[in-house]
CSV table of C-alpha atoms and ligand atoms in Angstrom, one decimal:
chain,number,residue,atom,x,y,z
A,11,MET,CA,-16.5,105.4,-120.8
A,12,LEU,CA,-19.9,105.3,-122.4
A,13,ARG,CA,-19.1,102.8,-125.0
A,14,LYS,CA,-17.7,100.4,-122.5
A,15,THR,CA,-20.8,100.4,-120.5
A,16,ILE,CA,-23.0,99.9,-123.5
A,17,PHE,CA,-21.0,96.9,-124.7
A,18,ALA,CA,-21.0,95.4,-121.4
A,19,ALA,CA,-24.6,96.1,-120.5
A,20,ALA,CA,-26.3,95.5,-123.8
A,21,GLY,CA,-24.2,94.2,-126.7
A,22,SER,CA,-27.1,94.5,-129.0
A,23,LEU,CA,-27.5,98.3,-128.7
A,24,ALA,CA,-23.8,99.0,-129.1
A,25,ILE,CA,-23.7,96.7,-132.1
A,26,ALA,CA,-26.6,98.5,-133.8
A,27,ALA,CA,-24.5,101.6,-133.8
A,28,GLY,CA,-21.2,99.7,-133.9
A,29,GLY,CA,-19.5,101.2,-136.9
A,30,LEU,CA,-19.9,104.7,-135.7
A,31,LEU,CA,-19.1,104.1,-132.1
A,32,VAL,CA,-16.0,102.3,-133.2
A,33,SER,CA,-14.6,104.8,-135.6
A,34,ASP,CA,-15.1,107.8,-133.5
A,35,ASN,CA,-12.9,106.2,-130.8
A,36,LEU,CA,-10.1,105.4,-133.2
A,37,VAL,CA,-9.6,109.0,-134.2
A,38,GLN,CA,-9.4,110.4,-130.6
A,39,PRO,CA,-6.2,112.4,-130.1
A,40,ALA,CA,-3.2,110.7,-128.7
A,41,GLN,CA,-2.8,111.0,-125.0
A,42,ALA,CA,0.3,112.4,-123.3
A,43,ASP,CA,2.3,109.2,-123.7
A,44,GLY,CA,1.7,109.3,-127.5
A,45,HIS,CA,0.1,105.9,-127.6
A,46,GLY,CA,-3.4,107.0,-126.7
A,47,ALA,CA,-5.0,105.9,-130.1
A,48,GLN,CA,-3.4,102.5,-129.9
A,49,VAL,CA,-4.3,101.9,-126.3
A,50,ALA,CA,-7.9,102.9,-127.0
A,51,ALA,CA,-8.0,100.6,-130.0
A,52,VAL,CA,-6.7,97.6,-128.0
A,53,LYS,CA,-9.4,98.3,-125.3
A,54,GLU,CA,-12.0,98.7,-128.1
A,55,ARG,CA,-11.3,95.3,-129.7
A,56,GLN,CA,-11.2,93.5,-126.4
A,57,GLU,CA,-14.6,95.0,-125.5
A,58,ALA,CA,-15.9,93.8,-128.9
A,59,MET,CA,-14.6,90.3,-128.3
A,60,LYS,CA,-16.0,90.2,-124.8
A,61,ALA,CA,-19.4,91.1,-126.3
A,62,VAL,CA,-18.9,88.2,-128.7
A,63,GLY,CA,-18.0,85.9,-125.8
A,64,GLY,CA,-21.1,87.0,-123.8
A,65,ASN,CA,-23.4,86.2,-126.8
A,66,MET,CA,-21.6,82.9,-127.3
A,67,LYS,CA,-22.3,82.0,-123.7
A,68,ILE,CA,-26.0,82.5,-124.2
A,69,ILE,CA,-25.9,80.2,-127.3
A,70,ALA,CA,-23.8,77.6,-125.5
A,71,GLU,CA,-26.2,77.5,-122.5
A,72,PHE,CA,-29.1,77.0,-124.8
A,73,VAL,CA,-27.5,74.3,-126.9
A,74,LYS,CA,-25.8,72.4,-124.0
A,75,ASP,CA,-28.2,73.0,-121.1
A,76,SER,CA,-31.5,74.0,-122.7
A,77,LYS,CA,-31.3,77.3,-120.8
A,78,GLY,CA,-33.3,80.2,-122.3
A,79,THR,CA,-35.2,80.0,-125.6
A,80,ALA,CA,-34.2,79.2,-129.2
A,81,ALA,CA,-35.3,82.7,-130.1
A,82,GLU,CA,-32.9,84.2,-127.5
A,83,ALA,CA,-30.0,82.0,-128.7
A,84,SER,CA,-30.8,82.9,-132.3
A,85,ALA,CA,-30.8,86.6,-131.5
A,86,ALA,CA,-27.4,86.2,-129.8
A,87,ALA,CA,-26.0,84.6,-132.9
A,88,THR,CA,-27.3,87.5,-135.0
A,89,LYS,CA,-25.5,89.9,-132.6
A,90,ILE,CA,-22.3,88.1,-133.1
A,91,GLY,CA,-22.8,88.4,-136.9
A,92,GLU,CA,-23.2,92.2,-136.4
A,93,ILE,CA,-20.1,92.5,-134.2
A,94,ALA,CA,-18.3,90.5,-136.9
A,95,THR,CA,-19.0,93.3,-139.4
A,96,ALA,CA,-17.2,95.7,-137.0
A,97,ILE,CA,-14.0,93.6,-137.0
A,98,PRO,CA,-12.2,95.5,-139.8
A,99,ASP,CA,-12.9,98.8,-137.8
A,100,VAL,CA,-11.9,97.6,-134.3
A,101,PHE,CA,-8.7,96.0,-135.4
A,102,LYS,CA,-7.6,98.5,-138.0
A,103,VAL,CA,-5.2,100.4,-135.7
A,104,GLU,CA,-2.0,98.5,-135.3
A,105,ALA,CA,-0.4,98.5,-132.0
A,106,THR,CA,3.2,97.5,-131.2
A,107,LEU,CA,3.7,95.0,-128.5
A,108,GLU,CA,5.0,97.7,-126.2
A,109,GLU,CA,1.8,99.8,-126.8
A,110,MET,CA,-0.4,96.8,-126.3
A,111,ASP,CA,1.4,95.8,-123.1
A,112,LYS,CA,0.2,99.1,-121.6
A,113,VAL,CA,-3.3,97.8,-121.9
A,114,GLY,CA,-2.4,94.5,-120.4
A,115,LYS,CA,-3.5,91.0,-121.3
A,116,ASN,CA,-3.2,91.8,-125.0
A,117,ARG,CA,-3.4,88.7,-127.1
A,118,SER,CA,-3.6,90.2,-130.6
A,119,LYS,CA,-0.7,88.9,-132.8
A,120,ALA,CA,1.4,91.0,-135.2
A,121,ASN,CA,0.3,88.8,-138.1
A,122,ILE,CA,-3.2,90.5,-138.0
A,123,TRP,CA,-1.6,93.5,-139.7
A,124,SER,CA,1.1,91.6,-141.8
A,125,ASP,CA,-1.7,89.4,-143.1
A,126,TRP,CA,-4.6,91.8,-142.9
A,127,ASP,CA,-6.6,90.2,-145.8
A,128,GLY,CA,-6.4,86.8,-144.2
A,129,PHE,CA,-7.5,88.2,-140.9
A,130,LEU,CA,-10.5,90.0,-142.5
A,131,ALA,CA,-11.4,86.7,-144.3
A,132,ARG,CA,-11.7,85.1,-140.9
A,133,GLY,CA,-14.0,87.9,-139.8
A,134,LYS,CA,-16.2,87.2,-142.9
A,135,VAL,CA,-16.3,83.5,-142.0
A,136,LEU,CA,-17.6,84.4,-138.5
A,137,GLU,CA,-20.2,86.6,-140.1
A,138,GLU,CA,-21.4,83.8,-142.4
A,139,GLU,CA,-21.3,81.1,-139.8
A,140,ALA,CA,-23.2,83.4,-137.3
A,141,ALA,CA,-26.0,83.8,-139.9
A,142,LYS,CA,-26.2,80.1,-140.5
A,143,LEU,CA,-26.3,79.4,-136.7
A,144,SER,CA,-29.0,82.1,-136.1
A,145,ALA,CA,-31.2,80.4,-138.8
A,146,VAL,CA,-30.7,76.8,-137.6
A,147,LEU,CA,-31.3,77.7,-134.0
A,148,ASN,CA,-34.9,78.6,-135.1
A,149,SER,CA,-35.4,75.4,-137.0
A,150,GLY,CA,-36.0,73.2,-134.0
A,151,ASP,CA,-33.8,70.5,-135.5
A,152,ALA,CA,-31.6,69.4,-132.6
A,153,GLY,CA,-29.1,67.5,-134.7
A,154,ALA,CA,-28.6,70.4,-137.1
A,155,ILE,CA,-28.3,72.8,-134.2
A,156,GLN,CA,-25.5,70.7,-132.6
A,157,ALA,CA,-23.7,70.3,-135.8
A,158,GLN,CA,-23.7,74.0,-136.7
A,159,PHE,CA,-22.8,75.0,-133.1
A,160,ALA,CA,-19.8,72.8,-133.3
A,161,ASN,CA,-18.8,74.2,-136.7
A,162,PHE,CA,-19.4,77.7,-135.5
A,163,GLY,CA,-17.0,77.3,-132.7
A,164,LYS,CA,-14.4,75.6,-134.7
A,165,GLU,CA,-14.5,77.7,-137.9
A,166,GLY,CA,-16.0,80.9,-136.7
A,167,CYS,CA,-14.0,81.4,-133.5
A,168,GLY,CA,-11.2,78.9,-133.6
A,169,GLY,CA,-10.3,79.6,-137.2
A,170,CYS,CA,-9.2,83.1,-136.3
A,171,HIS,CA,-8.0,82.5,-132.8
A,172,LYS,CA,-5.6,79.7,-133.7
A,173,THR,CA,-3.8,81.9,-136.2
A,174,TYR,CA,-4.2,85.5,-134.9
A,175,ARG,CA,-4.6,85.2,-131.2
A,176,GLY,CA,-1.6,84.7,-128.8
A,177,PRO,CA,-1.4,82.6,-125.7
A,178,LYS,CA,-3.3,83.6,-122.6
A,179,VAL,CA,-1.6,86.3,-120.6
A,180,ASP,CA,-1.5,86.2,-116.8
A,181,GLY,CA,-2.4,89.0,-114.5
B,8,HEC,C1,-11.2,87.6,-137.1
B,8,HEC,C2,-10.6,87.0,-135.9
B,8,HEC,C3,-11.5,86.6,-134.7
B,8,HEC,C4,-12.7,85.9,-134.7
B,8,HEC,C5,-13.5,85.4,-135.9
B,8,HEC,C6,-13.0,85.7,-133.3
B,8,HEC,N1,-12.1,86.2,-132.5
B,8,HEC,FE1,-12.1,86.3,-130.4
B,8,HEC,N2,-10.3,87.3,-130.5
B,8,HEC,C7,-9.6,87.6,-131.6
B,8,HEC,C8,-8.3,88.3,-131.2
B,8,HEC,C9,-7.2,88.8,-132.1
B,8,HEC,C10,-8.4,88.3,-129.7
B,8,HEC,C11,-7.4,89.0,-128.8
B,8,HEC,C12,-7.7,90.4,-128.6
B,8,HEC,C13,-6.7,91.2,-127.8
B,8,HEC,O1,-6.4,90.8,-126.7
B,8,HEC,O2,-6.3,92.3,-128.3
B,8,HEC,C14,-9.6,87.7,-129.3
B,8,HEC,C15,-10.1,87.7,-128.1
B,8,HEC,C16,-11.2,87.0,-127.6
B,8,HEC,C17,-11.7,87.0,-126.3
B,8,HEC,C18,-11.0,87.6,-125.0
B,8,HEC,C19,-11.5,89.1,-124.9
B,8,HEC,C20,-10.9,89.7,-123.7
B,8,HEC,O3,-9.9,90.6,-123.8
B,8,HEC,O4,-11.3,89.4,-122.5
B,8,HEC,C21,-12.9,86.3,-126.2
B,8,HEC,C22,-13.8,86.0,-125.1
B,8,HEC,C23,-13.2,85.9,-127.7
B,8,HEC,N3,-12.1,86.4,-128.4
B,8,HEC,C24,-14.3,85.1,-128.1
B,8,HEC,C25,-14.5,84.8,-129.4
B,8,HEC,C26,-15.6,84.0,-129.8
B,8,HEC,C27,-16.6,83.3,-128.8
B,8,HEC,C28,-15.6,83.9,-131.1
B,8,HEC,C29,-16.6,83.1,-132.0
B,8,HEC,C30,-18.0,83.3,-131.8
B,8,HEC,C31,-14.5,84.7,-131.6
B,8,HEC,N4,-13.9,85.3,-130.5
B,8,HEC,C32,-14.2,85.0,-132.9
B,8,HEC,C33,-9.9,87.3,-132.9
B,8,HEC,C34,-11.1,86.8,-133.3
């Protein structure tokens, strides 16, 4: 699927058009099994999260191993902030456990939809923390970069995962 390729190959491009790409996928007609929209939605959000993870790796390598440049790491943080703005869209289709099992390795918990506002608030935190991280990465202040990188992982990612993401699934 085109979107999948774009997300994988160049997170930045997909994100620039993220809102549109995301919503057109969600309204695709259900497939023969009747769960097409849910299965597509689960794949969509996993792709979005993978793009977040890929950008996080660029930042972590810069902060921990001085790989790449500050500008590249800062741009990766900006991309995560952009993906964060698509979180309401990519998660809006609720999928039952049975439906999500068809996709495999699903880790979204049901409380995402029973506590939708709380979930969206975590997306907002990610957006704000990403903006702060992007700015500080360009500051050249190593101490401030380390501190915000730690905060970003804890609040930006962990703050959502610990409540709304289930345990790792084998297979
Ligand atoms: C608003 C909530 C939220 C935030 C913020 C968030 N995540 Fe996630 N993330 C999830 C959920 C829910 C899943 C499980 C998705 C699924 O399997 O349906 C997930 C899954 C993932 C995955 C696995 C994707 C896959 O299927 O292979 C990675 C990697 C990931 N997140 C990285 C990150 C990183 C890095 C950050 C911070 C920069 C972050 N996430 C921030 C909710 C969030």
